[in-house]
Amino acid sequence: MTSETGRLDGIPLIPRDALFGNPERAAVQISPDGRHLSWLAPLDGVLNVWVAPADDPSAGRPVTRDTSRGIQAYFWTYRPDTLVYLRDAGGDEDFHLFAVPVAGGEARDLTPYEHTTAQVTGISHRHPDTLLVGMNDRDAQWHDLYRVDLATGERELVEENTDQIAGYLADADYVLRYAQRARPDGGQDVLLRGEDGWELSETIPFEDALSTELMGLTDDGQTLYLLDSRGRDTTGLYAVPTAGGERTLVHEDPRADVAAILAHPRTGEVEAAGVTYLRREWHVVHEPVAEDLERLESMGPGEAVVTSRTLDDRTWLVEYSAAEEPAVYHRYDRDTGRLTELFRGRPALEGAPLVPMTPLELTARDGRTLVSYLSVPAHVAGETGLPTEPVPLVLMVHGGPWWRDAYGYDDWTQWLANRGYAVLQVNFRGSTGFGKDFTNAGDAQWGQAMHDDLVDAVEWAVGAGVTTAGQVGIYGASYGGYAALAGLTFTPELFACAVDIVGPSNLATLLETVPPYWASFFEQLARRVGDPRTEEGRALLRERSPLTHAERIARPLLIGQGANDPRVKRAESDQIVEAMTSRGIPVTYVLFPDEGHGFHRPENTKAFHAIAEGFLAQHLGGRVEPIGQDLAGSSTEVLQGADGVPGLAEALAGHQAELRV
């Protein structure tokens, strides 16, 4: 690889801090009345909410003062000058809902109850001073519904959830109209509110449960929008008259599900529907927005997303990005058609050697099409999207698994490509977005056909000259972490190394310890993964668990785990590490005591990627930015195998000395 490395050295090294540190700005929004702009930005190194007058973005100031993990999600209410945000503690996912006045004052916890996860169910311009919020403080499994006063925090019970309701749908006056309830077979009942309580309206079979969803009501309550895959494969968008009558198909696509909508902020009427097959495409439903969407599409070869709109619908906030360009935020004036650039999310990456992403249609061994994405290092970029010569490859596996990879900017992908690796992202069977048949083909196929799709993609990459056998690593989080462990146990010679982030190693203990508020989803898990309540199911879970086959591991493994993860408990990583070390199999195990399901504090994100970079370079041969001070400020604990990553032991010694000071 001498000549290749030499040519790679001509490509500037992108600092990890520019990729994984705090963005300069993120989640830019405009208030419903159009008076304020808001965004997330660092305050003393921690992401907080900032607000500025809409006509003077330079006058932004922080309105929250979080000093821990930072704020990940917020939104405006219709109460003047009031926004709300969600925050958990140390990654435990017990998200509390806080209200904060932008004029100044302390944030108010609207859900001040222990072990409670807030679910915002209703927000309406007709009732600006209150929200509908689900809380599970009475019963950890089921959320009761409350109307919460934004100014005082007082809550009024709307409905005690004694019917095991998985979700409610209210109209603009906060009147409950529909609900969904899990069925014993893994499907769902759709309930309609009648004079005497909830009545069964229709059923959603198990095979449609992941692709059929009540989207919302129009402001007048006369139309229900529904994503529905019943009687078809891909999900279609339907408009259903609530007073009775025939439903209308709004949009469909035989290649992929309708997965996004653009709705008027006041009327709630759907104006456009989005479908993502290889790239996202918008279909105009309401002609007045056609010109607007055309104008946004002309911004460039990437994708424009409308992130917020004023209630009068005259001003939109638009986020534009492409695979090789991080988010750029614009204000769009519909009256004049003028687009004004406001902020760049990561200006430190402007001019950096970011690489494009090429959509692919690969073929699995049984003929299924696997929509995939390939990104290659800049020094071997070819006109077709394939590299001009083979390079080491990282197979990046998405989580879920009921999720999908899609086109767009991705910090992991750009980091790896800049270090000299091709990156292949595969939508294996079980992924969502490509019709229910493709999703359901993954049922009971963890470690089997789902893994075979990944193996087929690797074999394609070798055959196409993207890489060579023996130069492929596998990397992923959550289900992707499971896939990394499965790669080392079910196909122990295929991958040169693996990185597992919060991945389950024992499927039985995974299902035995899911959060209590996942009760409505448990039957889905049991049928799609394996049922721990039956002998046959337990045997399946045992066979498909990497822990069962730990003795097969023959290639290097790096594990990252959040100690407070409520989904994939720390025990999942502890078990596989113990099984390996008891057999004398080397493993590097990194624990973050203040993280949960994935790493959110930028100090921890940078620390883990610094370790992973050295690990991958040792086994795949890419280039490395030294760990240096990238452990500073993090909670990094290396419980096993620090000597398995060059420079890690020395960096840890310095980090521990810093902590002692």
XYZ file of C-alpha atoms in Angstrom, residues 80-643:
564
model
C -45.663 33.617 22.669
C -41.924 33.465 23.310
C -41.999 29.969 24.799
C -40.183 26.876 23.630
C -39.806 23.401 25.101
C -37.000 20.868 25.080
C -36.413 17.256 26.048
C -33.536 16.106 28.220
C -32.543 12.840 29.905
C -29.867 12.088 32.494
C -26.716 10.294 31.403
C -28.419 8.558 28.467
C -31.084 6.763 30.527
C -33.812 7.905 28.054
C -36.099 9.041 30.852
C -36.734 12.207 28.848
C -38.250 15.072 30.820
C -40.021 17.935 29.078
C -38.944 21.467 30.002
C -40.486 24.841 29.092
C -38.334 27.957 28.892
C -39.371 31.588 28.259
C -37.071 33.218 25.725
C -37.296 36.566 27.502
C -35.420 35.106 30.457
C -36.108 32.980 33.496
C -35.548 29.441 34.644
C -36.621 26.431 32.660
C -39.590 24.596 34.180
C -39.700 20.790 34.307
C -43.186 19.933 33.059
C -42.759 16.248 33.932
C -41.001 16.341 37.347
C -41.492 12.681 38.227
C -38.889 9.970 38.741
C -38.408 7.300 36.079
C -40.787 9.064 33.692
C -40.439 9.381 29.931
C -42.443 12.245 28.447
C -44.266 11.817 25.136
C -45.638 14.980 23.486
C -48.976 13.969 21.969
C -50.598 17.265 21.033
C -49.646 20.874 20.265
C -52.222 23.272 18.829
C -52.318 26.930 17.816
C -55.927 26.951 19.079
C -54.737 26.306 22.626
C -51.339 28.012 22.807
C -50.917 27.836 26.582
C -51.110 24.052 26.938
C -49.755 20.807 25.522
C -50.951 17.202 25.591
C -48.240 15.078 27.202
C -48.068 11.364 27.944
C -46.409 10.365 31.234
C -45.723 6.906 32.636
C -45.173 7.801 36.295
C -48.236 5.796 37.424
C -47.437 2.698 35.371
C -43.978 2.342 33.817
C -45.415 0.366 30.883
C -48.213 2.693 29.814
C -48.480 6.467 29.404
C -51.436 8.323 30.888
C -52.407 11.471 28.986
C -52.357 14.939 30.582
C -53.024 18.496 29.530
C -50.104 20.519 30.846
C -50.041 24.275 31.449
C -46.868 25.770 29.968
C -46.753 28.680 32.426
C -47.458 26.885 35.716
C -46.565 23.269 34.949
C -49.905 22.118 36.363
C -51.259 18.975 34.749
C -54.853 17.898 34.224
C -55.629 14.234 33.582
C -57.218 13.706 30.180
C -57.224 9.914 30.200
C -55.846 7.238 32.486
C -54.441 4.569 30.230
C -56.152 1.413 31.493
C -56.655 -0.054 28.004
C -52.966 -0.525 27.130
C -53.093 2.219 24.529
C -49.849 2.531 22.564
C -50.604 5.990 21.185
C -53.316 8.660 21.029
C -54.358 11.049 18.265
C -56.208 14.231 19.269
C -57.682 16.981 17.130
C -56.733 20.668 17.255
C -59.063 21.191 20.237
C -57.316 18.381 22.162
C -60.328 16.100 21.819
C -59.198 12.477 21.596
C -60.311 11.012 18.286
C -58.217 7.878 17.611
C -55.926 5.504 19.454
C -53.818 2.474 18.647
C -53.556 -0.609 20.835
C -51.181 -3.550 20.466
C -52.771 -6.902 19.671
C -51.576 -10.238 21.106
C -50.554 -11.335 17.590
C -48.214 -8.359 17.174
C -50.673 -6.349 15.094
C -52.629 -3.313 16.229
C -56.218 -2.263 16.804
C -57.232 1.175 15.549
C -59.744 2.585 18.018
C -62.283 5.328 17.390
C -63.598 7.506 20.205
C -67.334 6.969 20.598
C -69.930 8.220 23.049
C -69.264 5.307 25.401
C -65.485 5.233 25.076
C -63.142 3.530 22.651
C -64.625 1.415 19.870
C -62.784 -0.888 17.486
C -62.565 0.803 14.100
C -60.208 -1.460 12.134
C -57.225 -3.740 12.597
C -53.654 -3.624 11.363
C -52.228 -7.129 10.826
C -48.783 -7.984 12.192
C -47.174 -7.853 8.748
C -48.362 -4.245 8.279
C -47.660 -2.946 11.776
C -44.282 -1.381 10.924
C -45.593 0.304 7.782
C -49.076 1.521 8.707
C -49.435 4.667 10.796
C -51.978 7.369 11.673
C -50.193 10.548 10.576
C -52.533 13.256 11.810
C -55.743 15.209 11.391
C -56.430 18.392 9.501
C -57.142 21.432 11.664
C -60.872 21.136 11.031
C -60.803 17.483 12.090
C -62.497 16.355 8.899
C -59.602 14.451 7.333
C -57.287 11.812 8.745
C -53.995 11.193 6.955
C -52.885 7.589 7.011
C -49.785 5.752 5.831
C -51.033 2.290 4.917
C -49.509 -0.890 3.481
C -52.579 -3.108 3.906
C -53.506 -4.815 0.670
C -50.345 -3.576 -0.996
C -46.556 -3.760 -0.606
C -45.163 -0.222 -0.408
C -46.843 2.241 1.927
C -49.286 4.658 0.325
C -50.521 7.951 1.753
C -54.310 8.140 2.105
C -56.771 10.869 3.061
C -59.667 9.429 5.086
C -62.903 11.417 5.743
C -63.527 11.191 9.495
C -67.298 11.496 9.016
C -67.316 8.416 6.784
C -66.897 7.789 3.101
C -64.275 6.498 0.707
C -60.644 7.197 1.418
C -58.497 8.787 -1.285
C -55.024 7.703 -2.324
C -52.840 10.803 -2.135
C -49.558 9.286 -3.334
C -47.820 5.963 -3.865
C -44.601 4.647 -5.384
C -44.042 0.991 -6.303
C -40.318 1.235 -5.459
C -40.477 2.583 -1.915
C -42.742 3.731 0.910
C -44.113 7.218 1.286
C -41.988 8.275 4.224
C -42.351 12.063 4.564
C -45.022 14.707 4.171
C -45.101 18.489 3.924
C -48.237 19.845 5.594
C -49.624 23.372 5.879
C -48.798 24.722 9.365
C -52.298 26.053 10.035
C -54.688 23.788 8.135
C -52.700 20.577 8.443
C -53.490 19.711 4.812
C -50.772 17.664 3.101
C -49.122 19.641 0.299
C -46.378 17.232 -0.794
C -45.324 13.641 -0.154
C -41.743 12.403 -0.077
C -40.433 9.008 -1.184
C -36.844 7.827 -0.830
C -35.642 4.992 -3.035
C -32.089 5.915 -4.041
C -32.600 9.634 -3.311
C -35.548 11.541 -1.850
C -38.159 12.709 -4.355
C -41.100 15.020 -3.610
C -44.519 14.686 -5.235
C -46.636 17.855 -5.145
C -50.161 17.301 -3.839
C -51.183 20.957 -3.448
C -50.231 23.004 -6.506
C -49.473 26.332 -4.720
C -46.264 24.863 -3.258
C -44.987 23.506 -6.581
C -43.045 26.645 -7.421
C -41.561 26.760 -3.926
C -40.336 23.181 -4.085
C -38.888 23.738 -7.557
C -36.972 26.719 -6.218
C -35.625 24.713 -3.292
C -34.635 21.857 -5.579
C -32.554 24.278 -7.633
C -30.343 25.032 -4.601
C -27.943 22.306 -5.658
C -27.414 18.599 -6.215
C -28.108 17.770 -2.573
C -31.411 17.765 -0.703
C -33.410 20.611 0.820
C -35.612 19.945 3.848
C -38.174 22.398 5.236
C -37.528 22.259 8.981
C -40.073 24.828 10.223
C -42.681 27.269 8.939
C -44.400 30.312 10.369
C -48.076 29.890 11.167
C -49.008 32.307 8.359
C -46.832 30.167 6.046
C -45.002 33.148 4.571
C -41.556 32.152 5.893
C -39.840 28.762 5.809
C -36.594 27.582 7.399
C -34.754 25.281 4.998
C -31.804 22.974 5.667
C -29.757 22.112 2.611
C -27.105 19.403 2.571
C -25.386 16.976 0.251
C -23.183 13.966 0.908
C -20.132 16.211 0.551
C -21.652 19.313 2.187
C -22.882 19.478 5.809
C -26.029 21.396 6.706
C -26.473 24.955 5.471
C -29.503 26.807 6.870
C -31.557 29.283 4.830
C -34.560 31.514 5.371
C -37.026 31.365 2.495
C -39.482 34.209 1.884
C -42.418 32.786 -0.078
C -43.733 36.204 -1.108
C -40.519 37.230 -2.867
C -39.023 33.789 -3.547
C -35.831 34.960 -1.866
C -33.486 32.477 -0.191
C -31.125 33.938 2.407
C -28.273 31.884 3.818
C -28.210 32.119 7.608
C -25.679 29.678 9.013
C -23.420 26.782 8.175
C -23.654 23.969 10.671
C -19.966 23.055 10.494
C -18.047 25.927 8.885
C -14.775 24.221 9.891
C -15.491 21.686 7.130
C -15.896 24.295 4.408
C -13.298 23.488 1.770
C -12.448 20.140 3.370
C -11.921 17.181 0.994
C -15.342 15.646 1.570
C -16.378 12.914 -0.856
C -19.606 12.140 -2.749
C -21.869 9.167 -2.105
C -22.943 6.855 -4.924
C -26.305 5.016 -4.711
C -26.169 1.384 -5.836
C -28.598 -1.449 -6.490
C -26.861 -4.670 -5.436
C -28.365 -8.134 -5.795
C -28.636 -10.640 -2.957
C -28.161 -14.364 -3.548
C -31.931 -14.891 -3.739
C -32.404 -12.061 -6.221
C -33.578 -9.321 -3.839
C -32.394 -5.807 -4.639
C -30.289 -4.219 -1.880
C -30.251 -0.423 -2.151
C -26.783 0.559 -0.967
C -24.419 3.533 -0.858
C -20.697 3.648 -1.616
C -18.269 6.397 -0.644
C -14.627 6.134 -1.717
C -11.478 8.030 -0.679
C -10.734 11.147 -2.686
C -7.378 9.898 -3.967
C -8.962 6.940 -5.826
C -12.274 8.540 -6.854
C -13.409 7.418 -10.301
C -16.060 8.829 -12.608
C -18.430 5.908 -11.985
C -18.330 6.225 -8.200
C -16.117 3.140 -7.891
C -12.468 3.525 -6.877
C -9.809 3.444 -9.579
C -8.013 0.736 -7.617
C -8.888 -1.478 -4.623
C -8.678 0.088 -1.160
C -9.511 -1.207 2.330
C -13.263 -1.191 2.942
C -15.422 -0.638 6.016
C -18.896 -2.169 5.876
C -21.000 0.303 7.877
C -24.189 -1.390 9.158
C -27.165 0.704 10.239
C -29.012 0.231 13.511
C -32.638 -0.596 14.126
C -32.690 -2.946 12.320
C -36.037 -1.406 11.322
C -34.388 1.642 9.814
C -32.586 2.391 6.578
C -29.492 4.037 5.152
C -30.079 6.957 2.795
C -28.163 9.480 0.752
C -26.697 12.455 2.607
C -23.890 13.890 4.681
C -22.626 11.455 7.311
C -19.750 12.238 9.653
C -18.725 8.574 10.102
C -18.585 8.062 6.344
C -16.529 11.196 5.689
C -14.139 10.351 8.542
C -13.467 6.861 7.226
C -13.130 7.941 3.597
C -10.659 10.630 4.621
C -8.600 8.007 6.439
C -8.360 5.925 3.268
C -11.273 3.504 3.441
C -14.110 2.891 1.045
C -17.394 2.847 2.988
C -20.270 0.576 1.957
C -23.735 1.004 3.536
C -26.269 -1.706 2.751
C -30.018 -1.814 3.258
C -30.245 -5.501 4.115
C -33.614 -7.283 4.341
C -35.440 -6.195 7.457
C -34.654 -2.558 6.654
C -37.678 -0.297 6.317
C -38.715 1.965 3.467
C -38.778 -0.538 0.604
C -42.165 -2.150 1.173
C -43.396 -4.537 3.821
C -42.266 -7.648 1.946
C -38.649 -6.509 2.160
C -38.990 -5.623 5.860
C -40.828 -8.820 6.786
C -38.242 -10.923 4.938
C -35.981 -10.173 7.895
C -38.292 -11.795 10.464
C -36.414 -14.424 12.505
C -33.406 -13.855 10.246
C -30.977 -12.130 12.610
C -27.597 -13.696 11.909
C -29.015 -15.594 8.927
C -30.490 -14.070 5.744
C -30.002 -10.535 7.100
C -26.322 -11.320 7.582
C -26.168 -13.111 4.214
C -27.135 -9.825 2.536
C -24.124 -8.151 4.131
C -21.877 -11.014 3.053
C -23.233 -10.750 -0.507
C -22.458 -7.013 -0.527
C -18.874 -7.665 0.589
C -18.467 -10.276 -2.137
C -19.779 -7.764 -4.676
C -17.242 -5.177 -3.463
C -14.386 -7.644 -3.864
C -15.606 -8.746 -7.277
C -16.076 -5.144 -8.472
C -12.543 -4.207 -7.469
C -13.620 -1.847 -4.690
C -11.489 -3.797 -2.209
C -9.672 -7.079 -1.836
C -10.442 -10.090 0.324
C -8.895 -9.730 3.761
C -9.109 -5.925 3.731
C -12.692 -5.518 4.957
C -13.770 -4.365 8.408
C -17.322 -4.218 9.802
C -18.535 -1.297 11.953
C -21.916 -0.498 13.454
C -24.031 0.617 16.400
C -27.080 -1.019 17.992
C -28.212 -3.636 15.435
C -25.100 -2.631 13.516
C -23.101 -3.588 16.596
C -24.868 -6.958 16.639
C -23.987 -7.345 12.950
C -20.337 -6.679 13.769
C -20.387 -9.401 16.447
C -22.260 -11.735 14.071
C -19.638 -11.062 11.434
C -16.861 -12.317 13.719
C -18.802 -15.365 14.918
C -20.906 -16.554 11.957
C -18.338 -15.670 9.251
C -15.104 -15.580 11.289
C -12.758 -15.403 8.290
C -14.591 -12.734 6.269
C -13.718 -9.597 8.208
C -10.261 -8.405 9.200
C -11.654 -6.638 12.290
C -14.897 -5.370 13.810
C -16.146 -2.391 15.807
C -19.278 -2.934 17.904
C -21.011 0.043 19.539
C -23.833 -0.821 21.984
C -24.571 -4.045 20.132
C -26.436 -6.980 21.749
C -24.452 -10.181 22.145
C -27.171 -12.311 23.779
C -30.589 -12.000 22.148
C -32.348 -13.706 25.058
C -31.111 -11.227 27.655
C -31.715 -8.384 25.190
C -35.434 -9.220 25.040
C -35.656 -9.975 28.750
C -34.459 -6.480 29.678
C -36.210 -4.121 27.239
C -37.515 -0.891 28.826
C -40.952 -1.349 30.435
C -42.530 1.297 28.189
C -41.769 -0.918 25.190
C -44.618 -3.208 26.297
C -46.761 -2.263 23.294
C -43.929 -3.267 20.940
C -42.863 -6.489 22.639
C -44.962 -8.849 20.498
C -43.360 -7.329 17.417
C -39.910 -8.010 18.883
C -40.831 -11.578 19.796
C -42.047 -12.403 16.290
C -39.321 -10.570 14.412
C -36.327 -11.611 16.551
C -37.395 -14.669 18.552
C -39.807 -15.378 21.407
C -38.076 -15.843 24.781
C -41.338 -17.246 26.244
C -41.276 -20.455 24.186
C -38.776 -23.297 24.043
C -38.488 -22.966 20.282
C -37.977 -19.218 20.550
C -35.316 -19.557 23.237
C -33.453 -22.071 21.072
C -33.581 -19.665 18.125
C -32.330 -16.751 20.239
C -29.512 -18.856 21.623
C -28.422 -20.028 18.170
C -28.478 -16.490 16.709
C -26.603 -14.924 19.628
C -22.924 -14.110 19.001
C -22.274 -14.930 22.669
C -23.110 -18.578 21.983
C -20.326 -18.744 19.406
C -17.735 -16.524 21.071
C -15.065 -19.218 20.734
C -15.160 -18.745 16.956
C -13.851 -15.187 17.147
C -10.448 -15.053 15.528
C -10.196 -11.424 14.431
C -9.668 -8.212 16.465
C -12.701 -6.634 18.129
C -13.294 -3.171 19.593
C -16.396 -2.626 21.751
C -17.892 0.699 22.863
C -20.661 0.770 25.479
C -22.695 3.356 27.396
C -23.112 2.309 31.016
C -26.659 3.706 31.233
C -28.035 2.220 28.014
C -31.711 1.280 28.677
C -32.111 -0.648 25.399
C -28.906 -2.661 25.071
C -27.785 -2.992 28.661
C -24.142 -2.898 29.657
C -24.391 -6.633 30.381
C -24.559 -7.290 26.623
C -20.996 -6.049 26.236
C -19.812 -7.435 29.584
C -20.964 -10.934 28.588
C -19.095 -11.114 25.301
C -15.953 -9.588 26.819
C -16.015 -12.118 29.650
C -16.541 -14.998 27.202
C -13.584 -13.835 25.124
C -11.150 -13.093 27.926
C -11.927 -16.394 29.660
C -10.818 -18.103 26.453
C -7.765 -15.926 26.026
C -9.222 -14.104 22.989
C -8.073 -10.452 22.915
C -10.652 -7.643 22.883
C -10.577 -3.895 23.544
C -13.524 -2.722 25.651
C -14.301 0.992 26.099
C -16.988 2.089 28.585
C -18.522 5.542 29.022
C -20.190 5.882 32.463
C -22.233 8.937 31.433
C -23.652 7.629 28.157
C -26.578 5.501 27.059
C -27.541 4.030 23.680
C -24.784 5.676 21.679
C -22.481 8.549 22.516
C -23.789 12.122 22.593
C -21.268 14.185 24.529
C -18.807 15.408 21.868
C -15.885 14.713 24.210
C -16.917 11.070 24.356
C -17.624 10.883 20.630
C -14.198 12.270 19.783
C -12.521 9.963 22.311
C -14.116 6.817 20.938
C -13.401 7.711 17.323
C -9.792 8.461 18.209
C -9.518 4.951 19.650
C -11.407 3.386 16.727
C -9.194 5.196 14.234
C -6.065 3.677 15.711
C -7.728 0.273 15.891
C -8.795 0.308 12.232
C -5.423 1.586 11.054
C -3.643 -1.260 12.820
C -5.796 -3.903 11.112
C -6.790 -2.304 7.781
C -3.902 0.063 7.132
C -5.576 3.476 6.898
C -3.965 6.635 8.126
C -4.232 8.027 11.641
C -4.518 11.328 13.436
C -2.761 10.664 16.784
C -5.029 10.333 19.800
C -3.302 13.350 21.323
C -5.644 15.184 23.691
C -8.850 13.657 22.313
C -9.564 11.855 25.588
C -9.622 15.183 27.445
C -12.983 15.979 29.007
C -14.353 12.534 28.202
C -15.418 9.843 30.647
C -13.448 7.151 28.787
C -12.735 3.957 30.705
C -10.876 1.164 28.923
C -11.785 -1.955 30.869
C -9.916 -4.394 28.665
C -7.259 -4.415 25.981
C -5.792 -0.904 26.068
C -2.624 -2.371 24.587
